[in-house]
Every structure is written in structure tokens, then in C-alpha cells.
């Protein structure tokens, strides 16, 4: 039986989605599903995250 209850929200659009326990239990890396609901939103998330670290506007602009 599959549990499809909403237990996570996308950091970009706020859409609710289900994340399985194997993704949320990872300690060595952070799967994209723990942050966003789609890979496209994860790319946006990563561009914004990188900008907060580097403050490189041109790279962020290109990535977005």
C-alpha cells in the first residue's frame, strides 16, 4: 500500500507533495526531493542557494 499523504512543501512554489522516508532519512547527501517537488524547481533552488554563498550575480543570472 502506498502512502501519498502530503508531508513536504516545495521551497520554490510551496506545492505540497509526498516524500518517501528513504529520501528524508538520508544523512550523507540531500536528495532533491527533500527540497523541491520537481527537478526544474531544484535547479532554481540551487542557483539561488549558490548566489547566497558567492554573491555572483552574473552566474546566478545565467543559471536562472
N, CA, C, O and CB atoms as a CASP TS submission, in Angstrom:
PFRMAT TS
TARGET T0000
AUTHOR 0000-0000-0000
METHOD Language model
MODEL 1
PARENT N/A
ATOM      1  N   UNK     1       0.843  -1.183   0.000  1.00  0.00           N
ATOM      2  CA  UNK     1       0.000   0.000   0.000  1.00  0.00           C
ATOM      3  C   UNK     1       0.886   1.244   0.000  1.00  0.00           C
ATOM      4  O   UNK     1       1.840   1.314   0.775  1.00  0.00           O
ATOM      5  CB  UNK     1      -0.958  -0.001   1.222  1.00  0.00           C
ATOM      6  N   UNK     2       0.600   2.197  -0.829  1.00  0.00           N
ATOM      7  CA  UNK     2       1.384   3.412  -0.964  1.00  0.00           C
ATOM      8  C   UNK     2       0.760   4.538  -0.162  1.00  0.00           C
ATOM      9  O   UNK     2      -0.447   4.772  -0.223  1.00  0.00           O
ATOM     10  CB  UNK     2       1.510   3.810  -2.429  1.00  0.00           C
ATOM     11  N   UNK     3       1.612   5.238   0.599  1.00  0.00           N
ATOM     12  CA  UNK     3       1.165   6.384   1.376  1.00  0.00           C
ATOM     13  C   UNK     3       1.479   7.647   0.588  1.00  0.00           C
ATOM     14  O   UNK     3       2.651   7.983   0.414  1.00  0.00           O
ATOM     15  CB  UNK     3       1.840   6.415   2.781  1.00  0.00           C
ATOM     16  N   UNK     4       0.472   8.347   0.114  1.00  0.00           N
ATOM     17  CA  UNK     4       0.661   9.554  -0.693  1.00  0.00           C
ATOM     18  C   UNK     4       0.270  10.819   0.049  1.00  0.00           C
ATOM     19  O   UNK     4      -0.097  11.811  -0.580  1.00  0.00           O
ATOM     20  CB  UNK     4      -0.135   9.453  -1.966  1.00  0.00           C
ATOM     21  N   UNK     5       0.341  10.805   1.356  1.00  0.00           N
ATOM     22  CA  UNK     5      -0.012  11.998   2.117  1.00  0.00           C
ATOM     23  C   UNK     5       1.029  13.086   1.899  1.00  0.00           C
ATOM     24  O   UNK     5       2.214  12.807   1.716  1.00  0.00           O
ATOM     25  CB  UNK     5      -0.141  11.670   3.615  1.00  0.00           C
ATOM     26  N   UNK     6       0.573  14.311   1.921  1.00  0.00           N
ATOM     27  CA  UNK     6       1.487  15.448   1.766  1.00  0.00           C
ATOM     28  C   UNK     6       2.284  15.593   3.059  1.00  0.00           C
ATOM     29  O   UNK     6       1.718  15.792   4.134  1.00  0.00           O
ATOM     30  CB  UNK     6       0.707  16.775   1.430  1.00  0.00           C
ATOM     31  N   UNK     7       3.605  15.491   2.936  1.00  0.00           N
ATOM     32  CA  UNK     7       4.475  15.627   4.101  1.00  0.00           C
ATOM     33  C   UNK     7       5.691  16.507   3.814  1.00  0.00           C
ATOM     34  O   UNK     7       6.629  16.555   4.609  1.00  0.00           O
ATOM     35  CB  UNK     7       4.932  14.258   4.567  1.00  0.00           C
ATOM     36  N   UNK     8       5.669  17.207   2.668  1.00  0.00           N
ATOM     37  CA  UNK     8       6.743  18.135   2.320  1.00  0.00           C
ATOM     38  C   UNK     8       6.161  19.233   1.437  1.00  0.00           C
ATOM     39  O   UNK     8       5.134  19.044   0.784  1.00  0.00           O
ATOM     40  CB  UNK     8       7.922  17.398   1.599  1.00  0.00           C
ATOM     41  N   UNK     9       6.828  20.374   1.428  1.00  0.00           N
ATOM     42  CA  UNK     9       6.395  21.508   0.606  1.00  0.00           C
ATOM     43  C   UNK     9       7.576  22.044  -0.174  1.00  0.00           C
ATOM     44  O   UNK     9       8.668  22.203   0.371  1.00  0.00           O
ATOM     45  CB  UNK     9       5.770  22.625   1.477  1.00  0.00           C
ATOM     46  N   UNK    10       7.361  22.322  -1.445  1.00  0.00           N
ATOM     47  CA  UNK    10       8.410  22.807  -2.338  1.00  0.00           C
ATOM     48  C   UNK    10       8.929  24.162  -1.856  1.00  0.00           C
ATOM     49  O   UNK    10       8.149  25.064  -1.551  1.00  0.00           O
ATOM     50  CB  UNK    10       7.885  22.914  -3.787  1.00  0.00           C
ATOM     51  N   UNK    11      10.240  24.289  -1.792  1.00  0.00           N
ATOM     52  CA  UNK    11      10.868  25.543  -1.364  1.00  0.00           C
ATOM     53  C   UNK    11      10.701  26.655  -2.391  1.00  0.00           C
ATOM     54  O   UNK    11      10.886  27.825  -2.056  1.00  0.00           O
ATOM     55  CB  UNK    11      12.341  25.319  -1.094  1.00  0.00           C
ATOM     56  N   UNK    12      10.361  26.324  -3.618  1.00  0.00           N
ATOM     57  CA  UNK    12      10.196  27.325  -4.671  1.00  0.00           C
ATOM     58  C   UNK    12       8.742  27.753  -4.837  1.00  0.00           C
ATOM     59  O   UNK    12       8.443  28.947  -4.804  1.00  0.00           O
ATOM     60  CB  UNK    12      10.722  26.786  -5.985  1.00  0.00           C
ATOM     61  N   UNK    13       7.833  26.792  -5.015  1.00  0.00           N
ATOM     62  CA  UNK    13       6.443  27.152  -5.313  1.00  0.00           C
ATOM     63  C   UNK    13       5.472  26.918  -4.154  1.00  0.00           C
ATOM     64  O   UNK    13       4.339  27.397  -4.192  1.00  0.00           O
ATOM     65  CB  UNK    13       5.975  26.374  -6.501  1.00  0.00           C
ATOM     66  N   UNK    14       5.904  26.192  -3.131  1.00  0.00           N
ATOM     67  CA  UNK    14       5.047  25.934  -1.990  1.00  0.00           C
ATOM     68  C   UNK    14       4.078  24.777  -2.162  1.00  0.00           C
ATOM     69  O   UNK    14       3.293  24.484  -1.259  1.00  0.00           O
ATOM     70  CB  UNK    14       4.290  27.143  -1.680  1.00  0.00           C
ATOM     71  N   UNK    15       4.124  24.117  -3.312  1.00  0.00           N
ATOM     72  CA  UNK    15       3.236  22.982  -3.594  1.00  0.00           C
ATOM     73  C   UNK    15       3.526  21.833  -2.626  1.00  0.00           C
ATOM     74  O   UNK    15       4.686  21.506  -2.380  1.00  0.00           O
ATOM     75  CB  UNK    15       3.405  22.505  -5.064  1.00  0.00           C
ATOM     76  N   UNK    16       2.486  21.229  -2.084  1.00  0.00           N
ATOM     77  CA  UNK    16       2.638  20.091  -1.209  1.00  0.00           C
ATOM     78  C   UNK    16       2.839  18.817  -2.002  1.00  0.00           C
ATOM     79  O   UNK    16       2.216  18.633  -3.048  1.00  0.00           O
ATOM     80  CB  UNK    16       1.440  19.961  -0.304  1.00  0.00           C
ATOM     81  N   UNK    17       3.694  17.941  -1.522  1.00  0.00           N
ATOM     82  CA  UNK    17       3.937  16.666  -2.186  1.00  0.00           C
ATOM     83  C   UNK    17       4.361  15.624  -1.162  1.00  0.00           C
ATOM     84  O   UNK    17       4.644  15.955  -0.010  1.00  0.00           O
ATOM     85  CB  UNK    17       5.010  16.815  -3.284  1.00  0.00           C
ATOM     86  N   UNK    18       4.403  14.365  -1.584  1.00  0.00           N
ATOM     87  CA  UNK    18       4.797  13.279  -0.692  1.00  0.00           C
ATOM     88  C   UNK    18       6.266  12.942  -0.896  1.00  0.00           C
ATOM     89  O   UNK    18       6.722  12.783  -2.029  1.00  0.00           O
ATOM     90  CB  UNK    18       3.921  12.035  -0.926  1.00  0.00           C
ATOM     91  N   UNK    19       6.996  12.834   0.193  1.00  0.00           N
ATOM     92  CA  UNK    19       8.382  12.396   0.149  1.00  0.00           C
ATOM     93  C   UNK    19       8.483  11.096   0.935  1.00  0.00           C
ATOM     94  O   UNK    19       7.998  10.996   2.062  1.00  0.00           O
ATOM     95  CB  UNK    19       9.348  13.487   0.724  1.00  0.00           C
ATOM     96  N   UNK    20       9.112  10.115   0.332  1.00  0.00           N
ATOM     97  CA  UNK    20       9.219   8.815   0.997  1.00  0.00           C
ATOM     98  C   UNK    20      10.268   8.882   2.105  1.00  0.00           C
ATOM     99  O   UNK    20      11.140   9.751   2.092  1.00  0.00           O
ATOM    100  CB  UNK    20       9.579   7.703  -0.024  1.00  0.00           C
ATOM    101  N   UNK    21      10.180   7.985   3.036  1.00  0.00           N
ATOM    102  CA  UNK    21      11.090   8.008   4.189  1.00  0.00           C
ATOM    103  C   UNK    21      12.527   7.731   3.791  1.00  0.00           C
ATOM    104  O   UNK    21      13.439   8.183   4.483  1.00  0.00           O
ATOM    105  CB  UNK    21      10.649   6.995   5.224  1.00  0.00           C
ATOM    106  N   UNK    22      12.770   7.001   2.697  1.00  0.00           N
ATOM    107  CA  UNK    22      14.157   6.734   2.308  1.00  0.00           C
ATOM    108  C   UNK    22      14.864   8.019   1.880  1.00  0.00           C
ATOM    109  O   UNK    22      16.067   8.160   2.101  1.00  0.00           O
ATOM    110  CB  UNK    22      14.204   5.702   1.171  1.00  0.00           C
ATOM    111  N   UNK    23      14.132   8.960   1.266  1.00  0.00           N
ATOM    112  CA  UNK    23      14.749  10.251   0.911  1.00  0.00           C
ATOM    113  C   UNK    23      14.976  11.106   2.150  1.00  0.00           C
ATOM    114  O   UNK    23      16.040  11.703   2.310  1.00  0.00           O
ATOM    115  CB  UNK    23      13.867  11.015  -0.098  1.00  0.00           C
ATOM    116  N   UNK    24      13.994  11.166   3.013  1.00  0.00           N
ATOM    117  CA  UNK    24      14.124  12.034   4.184  1.00  0.00           C
ATOM    118  C   UNK    24      15.094  11.483   5.222  1.00  0.00           C
ATOM    119  O   UNK    24      15.549  12.228   6.089  1.00  0.00           O
ATOM    120  CB  UNK    24      12.772  12.244   4.821  1.00  0.00           C
ATOM    121  N   UNK    25      15.421  10.185   5.152  1.00  0.00           N
ATOM    122  CA  UNK    25      16.342   9.580   6.113  1.00  0.00           C
ATOM    123  C   UNK    25      17.805   9.657   5.688  1.00  0.00           C
ATOM    124  O   UNK    25      18.685   9.279   6.461  1.00  0.00           O
ATOM    125  CB  UNK    25      15.967   8.148   6.332  1.00  0.00           C
ATOM    126  N   UNK    26      18.083  10.136   4.476  1.00  0.00           N
ATOM    127  CA  UNK    26      19.462  10.212   4.001  1.00  0.00           C
ATOM    128  C   UNK    26      20.277  11.190   4.847  1.00  0.00           C
ATOM    129  O   UNK    26      19.836  12.310   5.102  1.00  0.00           O
ATOM    130  CB  UNK    26      19.497  10.631   2.523  1.00  0.00           C
ATOM    131  N   UNK    27      21.453  10.770   5.275  1.00  0.00           N
ATOM    132  CA  UNK    27      22.320  11.630   6.079  1.00  0.00           C
ATOM    133  C   UNK    27      23.548  12.088   5.299  1.00  0.00           C
ATOM    134  O   UNK    27      24.107  13.142   5.605  1.00  0.00           O
ATOM    135  CB  UNK    27      22.754  10.900   7.341  1.00  0.00           C
ATOM    136  N   UNK    28      23.981  11.323   4.300  1.00  0.00           N
ATOM    137  CA  UNK    28      25.210  11.619   3.574  1.00  0.00           C
ATOM    138  C   UNK    28      25.022  12.654   2.472  1.00  0.00           C
ATOM    139  O   UNK    28      25.965  13.368   2.131  1.00  0.00           O
ATOM    140  CB  UNK    28      25.763  10.360   2.985  1.00  0.00           C
ATOM    141  N   UNK    29      23.832  12.744   1.916  1.00  0.00           N
ATOM    142  CA  UNK    29      23.552  13.719   0.867  1.00  0.00           C
ATOM    143  C   UNK    29      22.099  14.143   0.978  1.00  0.00           C
ATOM    144  O   UNK    29      21.302  13.496   1.658  1.00  0.00           O
ATOM    145  CB  UNK    29      23.857  13.136  -0.545  1.00  0.00           C
ATOM    146  N   UNK    30      21.769  15.205   0.322  1.00  0.00           N
ATOM    147  CA  UNK    30      20.401  15.716   0.377  1.00  0.00           C
ATOM    148  C   UNK    30      19.730  15.521  -0.976  1.00  0.00           C
ATOM    149  O   UNK    30      19.993  16.282  -1.907  1.00  0.00           O
ATOM    150  CB  UNK    30      20.383  17.212   0.783  1.00  0.00           C
ATOM    151  N   UNK    31      18.874  14.519  -1.099  1.00  0.00           N
ATOM    152  CA  UNK    31      18.174  14.313  -2.368  1.00  0.00           C
ATOM    153  C   UNK    31      17.306  15.525  -2.724  1.00  0.00           C
ATOM    154  O   UNK    31      16.762  16.183  -1.837  1.00  0.00           O
ATOM    155  CB  UNK    31      17.306  13.044  -2.297  1.00  0.00           C
ATOM    156  N   UNK    32      17.179  15.814  -4.011  1.00  0.00           N
ATOM    157  CA  UNK    32      16.407  16.978  -4.432  1.00  0.00           C
ATOM    158  C   UNK    32      14.963  16.908  -3.960  1.00  0.00           C
ATOM    159  O   UNK    32      14.336  17.948  -3.755  1.00  0.00           O
ATOM    160  CB  UNK    32      16.446  17.111  -5.936  1.00  0.00           C
ATOM    161  N   UNK    33      14.423  15.716  -3.785  1.00  0.00           N
ATOM    162  CA  UNK    33      13.031  15.584  -3.348  1.00  0.00           C
ATOM    163  C   UNK    33      12.809  16.086  -1.923  1.00  0.00           C
ATOM    164  O   UNK    33      11.667  16.312  -1.525  1.00  0.00           O
ATOM    165  CB  UNK    33      12.597  14.137  -3.444  1.00  0.00           C
ATOM    166  N   UNK    34      13.870  16.264  -1.156  1.00  0.00           N
ATOM    167  CA  UNK    34      13.693  16.786   0.201  1.00  0.00           C
ATOM    168  C   UNK    34      13.550  18.299   0.203  1.00  0.00           C
ATOM    169  O   UNK    34      13.197  18.880   1.229  1.00  0.00           O
ATOM    170  CB  UNK    34      14.864  16.378   1.084  1.00  0.00           C
ATOM    171  N   UNK    35      13.821  18.955  -0.936  1.00  0.00           N
ATOM    172  CA  UNK    35      13.807  20.414  -1.019  1.00  0.00           C
ATOM    173  C   UNK    35      12.705  20.938  -1.935  1.00  0.00           C
ATOM    174  O   UNK    35      12.051  21.932  -1.619  1.00  0.00           O
ATOM    175  CB  UNK    35      15.147  20.914  -1.504  1.00  0.00           C
ATOM    176  N   UNK    36      12.498  20.272  -3.065  1.00  0.00           N
ATOM    177  CA  UNK    36      11.540  20.743  -4.064  1.00  0.00           C
ATOM    178  C   UNK    36      10.713  19.592  -4.621  1.00  0.00           C
ATOM    179  O   UNK    36      11.034  18.421  -4.423  1.00  0.00           O
ATOM    180  CB  UNK    36      12.266  21.463  -5.200  1.00  0.00           C
ATOM    181  N   UNK    37       9.637  19.954  -5.324  1.00  0.00           N
ATOM    182  CA  UNK    37       8.752  18.934  -5.886  1.00  0.00           C
ATOM    183  C   UNK    37       9.140  18.487  -7.287  1.00  0.00           C
ATOM    184  O   UNK    37       8.699  17.428  -7.734  1.00  0.00           O
ATOM    185  CB  UNK    37       7.354  19.446  -5.909  1.00  0.00           C
ATOM    186  N   UNK    38       9.956  19.270  -7.994  1.00  0.00           N
ATOM    187  CA  UNK    38      10.403  18.886  -9.338  1.00  0.00           C
ATOM    188  C   UNK    38      11.887  19.180  -9.493  1.00  0.00           C
ATOM    189  O   UNK    38      12.443  20.000  -8.763  1.00  0.00           O
ATOM    190  CB  UNK    38       9.589  19.629 -10.426  1.00  0.00           C
ATOM    191  N   UNK    39      12.518  18.517 -10.434  1.00  0.00           N
ATOM    192  CA  UNK    39      13.936  18.752 -10.697  1.00  0.00           C
ATOM    193  C   UNK    39      14.159  20.173 -11.230  1.00  0.00           C
ATOM    194  O   UNK    39      15.190  20.787 -10.954  1.00  0.00           O
ATOM    195  CB  UNK    39      14.477  17.710 -11.702  1.00  0.00           C
ATOM    196  N   UNK    40      13.197  20.687 -11.990  1.00  0.00           N
ATOM    197  CA  UNK    40      13.318  22.056 -12.505  1.00  0.00           C
ATOM    198  C   UNK    40      13.337  23.070 -11.360  1.00  0.00           C
ATOM    199  O   UNK    40      14.106  24.031 -11.386  1.00  0.00           O
ATOM    200  CB  UNK    40      12.160  22.372 -13.472  1.00  0.00           C
ATOM    201  N   UNK    41      12.494  22.852 -10.367  1.00  0.00           N
ATOM    202  CA  UNK    41      12.495  23.743  -9.204  1.00  0.00           C
ATOM    203  C   UNK    41      13.787  23.588  -8.404  1.00  0.00           C
ATOM    204  O   UNK    41      14.264  24.554  -7.808  1.00  0.00           O
ATOM    205  CB  UNK    41      11.277  23.458  -8.305  1.00  0.00           C
ATOM    206  N   UNK    42      14.354  22.390  -8.385  1.00  0.00           N
ATOM    207  CA  UNK    42      15.619  22.182  -7.682  1.00  0.00           C
ATOM    208  C   UNK    42      16.744  22.970  -8.350  1.00  0.00           C
ATOM    209  O   UNK    42      17.620  23.499  -7.665  1.00  0.00           O
ATOM    210  CB  UNK    42      15.971  20.684  -7.638  1.00  0.00           C
ATOM    211  N   UNK    43      16.727  23.050  -9.662  1.00  0.00           N
ATOM    212  CA  UNK    43      17.742  23.838 -10.379  1.00  0.00           C
ATOM    213  C   UNK    43      17.635  25.311  -9.986  1.00  0.00           C
ATOM    214  O   UNK    43      18.651  25.978  -9.793  1.00  0.00           O
ATOM    215  CB  UNK    43      17.580  23.677 -11.919  1.00  0.00           C
ATOM    216  N   UNK    44      16.413  25.816  -9.869  1.00  0.00           N
ATOM    217  CA  UNK    44      16.204  27.196  -9.423  1.00  0.00           C
ATOM    218  C   UNK    44      16.696  27.354  -7.993  1.00  0.00           C
ATOM    219  O   UNK    44      17.394  28.315  -7.671  1.00  0.00           O
ATOM    220  CB  UNK    44      14.710  27.591  -9.528  1.00  0.00           C
ATOM    221  N   UNK    45      16.333  26.412  -7.145  1.00  0.00           N
ATOM    222  CA  UNK    45      16.765  26.426  -5.749  1.00  0.00           C
ATOM    223  C   UNK    45      18.291  26.467  -5.656  1.00  0.00           C
ATOM    224  O   UNK    45      18.840  27.235  -4.866  1.00  0.00           O
ATOM    225  CB  UNK    45      16.219  25.194  -5.005  1.00  0.00           C
ATOM    226  N   UNK    46      18.976  25.649  -6.452  1.00  0.00           N
ATOM    227  CA  UNK    46      20.433  25.597  -6.403  1.00  0.00           C
ATOM    228  C   UNK    46      21.063  26.906  -6.891  1.00  0.00           C
ATOM    229  O   UNK    46      22.070  27.347  -6.338  1.00  0.00           O
ATOM    230  CB  UNK    46      20.942  24.428  -7.242  1.00  0.00           C
ATOM    231  N   UNK    47      20.486  27.525  -7.911  1.00  0.00           N
ATOM    232  CA  UNK    47      21.011  28.812  -8.392  1.00  0.00           C
ATOM    233  C   UNK    47      20.885  29.873  -7.304  1.00  0.00           C
ATOM    234  O   UNK    47      21.809  30.657  -7.088  1.00  0.00           O
ATOM    235  CB  UNK    47      20.263  29.266  -9.671  1.00  0.00           C
ATOM    236  N   UNK    48      19.758  29.898  -6.628  1.00  0.00           N
ATOM    237  CA  UNK    48      19.559  30.859  -5.538  1.00  0.00           C
ATOM    238  C   UNK    48      20.493  30.547  -4.373  1.00  0.00           C
ATOM    239  O   UNK    48      21.091  31.453  -3.794  1.00  0.00           O
ATOM    240  CB  UNK    48      18.090  30.846  -5.062  1.00  0.00           C
ATOM    241  N   UNK    49      20.615  29.291  -4.035  1.00  0.00           N
ATOM    242  CA  UNK    49      21.494  28.876  -2.934  1.00  0.00           C
ATOM    243  C   UNK    49      22.952  29.251  -3.230  1.00  0.00           C
ATOM    244  O   UNK    49      23.652  29.781  -2.367  1.00  0.00           O
ATOM    245  CB  UNK    49      21.373  27.352  -2.694  1.00  0.00           C
ATOM    246  N   UNK    50      23.390  28.972  -4.439  1.00  0.00           N
ATOM    247  CA  UNK    50      24.767  29.310  -4.830  1.00  0.00           C
ATOM    248  C   UNK    50      24.987  30.821  -4.750  1.00  0.00           C
ATOM    249  O   UNK    50      26.045  31.271  -4.311  1.00  0.00           O
ATOM    250  CB  UNK    50      25.070  28.799  -6.264  1.00  0.00           C
ATOM    251  N   UNK    51      23.999  31.598  -5.171  1.00  0.00           N
ATOM    252  CA  UNK    51      24.122  33.055  -5.098  1.00  0.00           C
ATOM    253  C   UNK    51      24.273  33.522  -3.655  1.00  0.00           C
ATOM    254  O   UNK    51      25.042  34.446  -3.389  1.00  0.00           O
ATOM    255  CB  UNK    51      22.905  33.727  -5.742  1.00  0.00           C
ATOM    256  N   UNK    52      23.562  32.910  -2.724  1.00  0.00           N
ATOM    257  CA  UNK    52      23.676  33.332  -1.323  1.00  0.00           C
ATOM    258  C   UNK    52      25.063  33.077  -0.776  1.00  0.00           C
ATOM    259  O   UNK    52      25.486  33.730   0.178  1.00  0.00           O
ATOM    260  CB  UNK    52      22.648  32.613  -0.465  1.00  0.00           C
ATOM    261  N   UNK    53      25.777  32.130  -1.371  1.00  0.00           N
ATOM    262  CA  UNK    53      27.146  31.834  -0.935  1.00  0.00           C
ATOM    263  C   UNK    53      28.159  32.716  -1.650  1.00  0.00           C
ATOM    264  O   UNK    53      29.036  33.292  -1.006  1.00  0.00           O
ATOM    265  CB  UNK    53      27.476  30.360  -1.178  1.00  0.00           C
ATOM    266  N   UNK    54      28.053  32.831  -2.978  1.00  0.00           N
ATOM    267  CA  UNK    54      29.076  33.513  -3.771  1.00  0.00           C
ATOM    268  C   UNK    54      28.792  34.984  -4.032  1.00  0.00           C
ATOM    269  O   UNK    54      29.720  35.759  -4.263  1.00  0.00           O
ATOM    270  CB  UNK    54      29.235  32.819  -5.070  1.00  0.00           C
ATOM    271  N   UNK    55      27.517  35.382  -4.000  1.00  0.00           N
ATOM    272  CA  UNK    55      27.081  36.742  -4.356  1.00  0.00           C
ATOM    273  C   UNK    55      27.476  37.108  -5.786  1.00  0.00           C
ATOM    274  O   UNK    55      27.634  38.286  -6.109  1.00  0.00           O
ATOM    275  CB  UNK    55      27.677  37.761  -3.379  1.00  0.00           C
ATOM    276  N   UNK    56      27.634  36.096  -6.641  1.00  0.00           N
ATOM    277  CA  UNK    56      27.995  36.288  -8.050  1.00  0.00           C
ATOM    278  C   UNK    56      26.713  36.438  -8.874  1.00  0.00           C
ATOM    279  O   UNK    56      26.084  35.449  -9.249  1.00  0.00           O
ATOM    280  CB  UNK    56      28.863  35.089  -8.582  1.00  0.00           C
ATOM    281  N   UNK    57      26.342  37.669  -9.142  1.00  0.00           N
ATOM    282  CA  UNK    57      25.083  37.949  -9.837  1.00  0.00           C
ATOM    283  C   UNK    57      25.060  37.431 -11.265  1.00  0.00           C
ATOM    284  O   UNK    57      24.028  36.943 -11.727  1.00  0.00           O
ATOM    285  CB  UNK    57      24.824  39.427  -9.844  1.00  0.00           C
ATOM    286  N   UNK    58      26.173  37.528 -11.968  1.00  0.00           N
ATOM    287  CA  UNK    58      26.199  37.088 -13.361  1.00  0.00           C
ATOM    288  C   UNK    58      26.000  35.581 -13.473  1.00  0.00           C
ATOM    289  O   UNK    58      25.262  35.126 -14.346  1.00  0.00           O
ATOM    290  CB  UNK    58      27.516  37.489 -14.019  1.00  0.00           C
ATOM    291  N   UNK    59      26.633  34.808 -12.620  1.00  0.00           N
ATOM    292  CA  UNK    59      26.455  33.364 -12.649  1.00  0.00           C
ATOM    293  C   UNK    59      25.014  33.016 -12.291  1.00  0.00           C
ATOM    294  O   UNK    59      24.404  32.171 -12.947  1.00  0.00           O
ATOM    295  CB  UNK    59      27.440  32.671 -11.682  1.00  0.00           C
ATOM    296  N   UNK    60      24.471  33.645 -11.279  1.00  0.00           N
ATOM    297  CA  UNK    60      23.083  33.377 -10.874  1.00  0.00           C
ATOM    298  C   UNK    60      22.123  33.727 -12.009  1.00  0.00           C
ATOM    299  O   UNK    60      21.179  32.987 -12.286  1.00  0.00           O
ATOM    300  CB  UNK    60      22.718  34.181  -9.597  1.00  0.00           C
ATOM    301  N   UNK    61      22.369  34.849 -12.654  1.00  0.00           N
ATOM    302  CA  UNK    61      21.515  35.276 -13.764  1.00  0.00           C
ATOM    303  C   UNK    61      21.550  34.259 -14.886  1.00  0.00           C
ATOM    304  O   UNK    61      20.510  33.935 -15.458  1.00  0.00           O
ATOM    305  CB  UNK    61      21.947  36.651 -14.285  1.00  0.00           C
ATOM    306  N   UNK    62      22.730  33.750 -15.211  1.00  0.00           N
ATOM    307  CA  UNK    62      22.881  32.759 -16.266  1.00  0.00           C
ATOM    308  C   UNK    62      22.173  31.457 -15.900  1.00  0.00           C
ATOM    309  O   UNK    62      21.490  30.860 -16.733  1.00  0.00           O
ATOM    310  CB  UNK    62      24.361  32.496 -16.538  1.00  0.00           C
ATOM    311  N   UNK    63      22.338  31.019 -14.646  1.00  0.00           N
ATOM    312  CA  UNK    63      21.727  29.775 -14.198  1.00  0.00           C
ATOM    313  C   UNK    63      20.201  29.860 -14.142  1.00  0.00           C
ATOM    314  O   UNK    63      19.505  28.881 -14.410  1.00  0.00           O
ATOM    315  CB  UNK    63      22.268  29.401 -12.837  1.00  0.00           C
ATOM    316  N   UNK    64      19.699  31.027 -13.794  1.00  0.00           N
ATOM    317  CA  UNK    64      18.244  31.191 -13.749  1.00  0.00           C
ATOM    318  C   UNK    64      17.682  31.327 -15.146  1.00  0.00           C
ATOM    319  O   UNK    64      16.471  31.474 -15.312  1.00  0.00           O
ATOM    320  CB  UNK    64      17.858  32.410 -12.907  1.00  0.00           C
TER
END
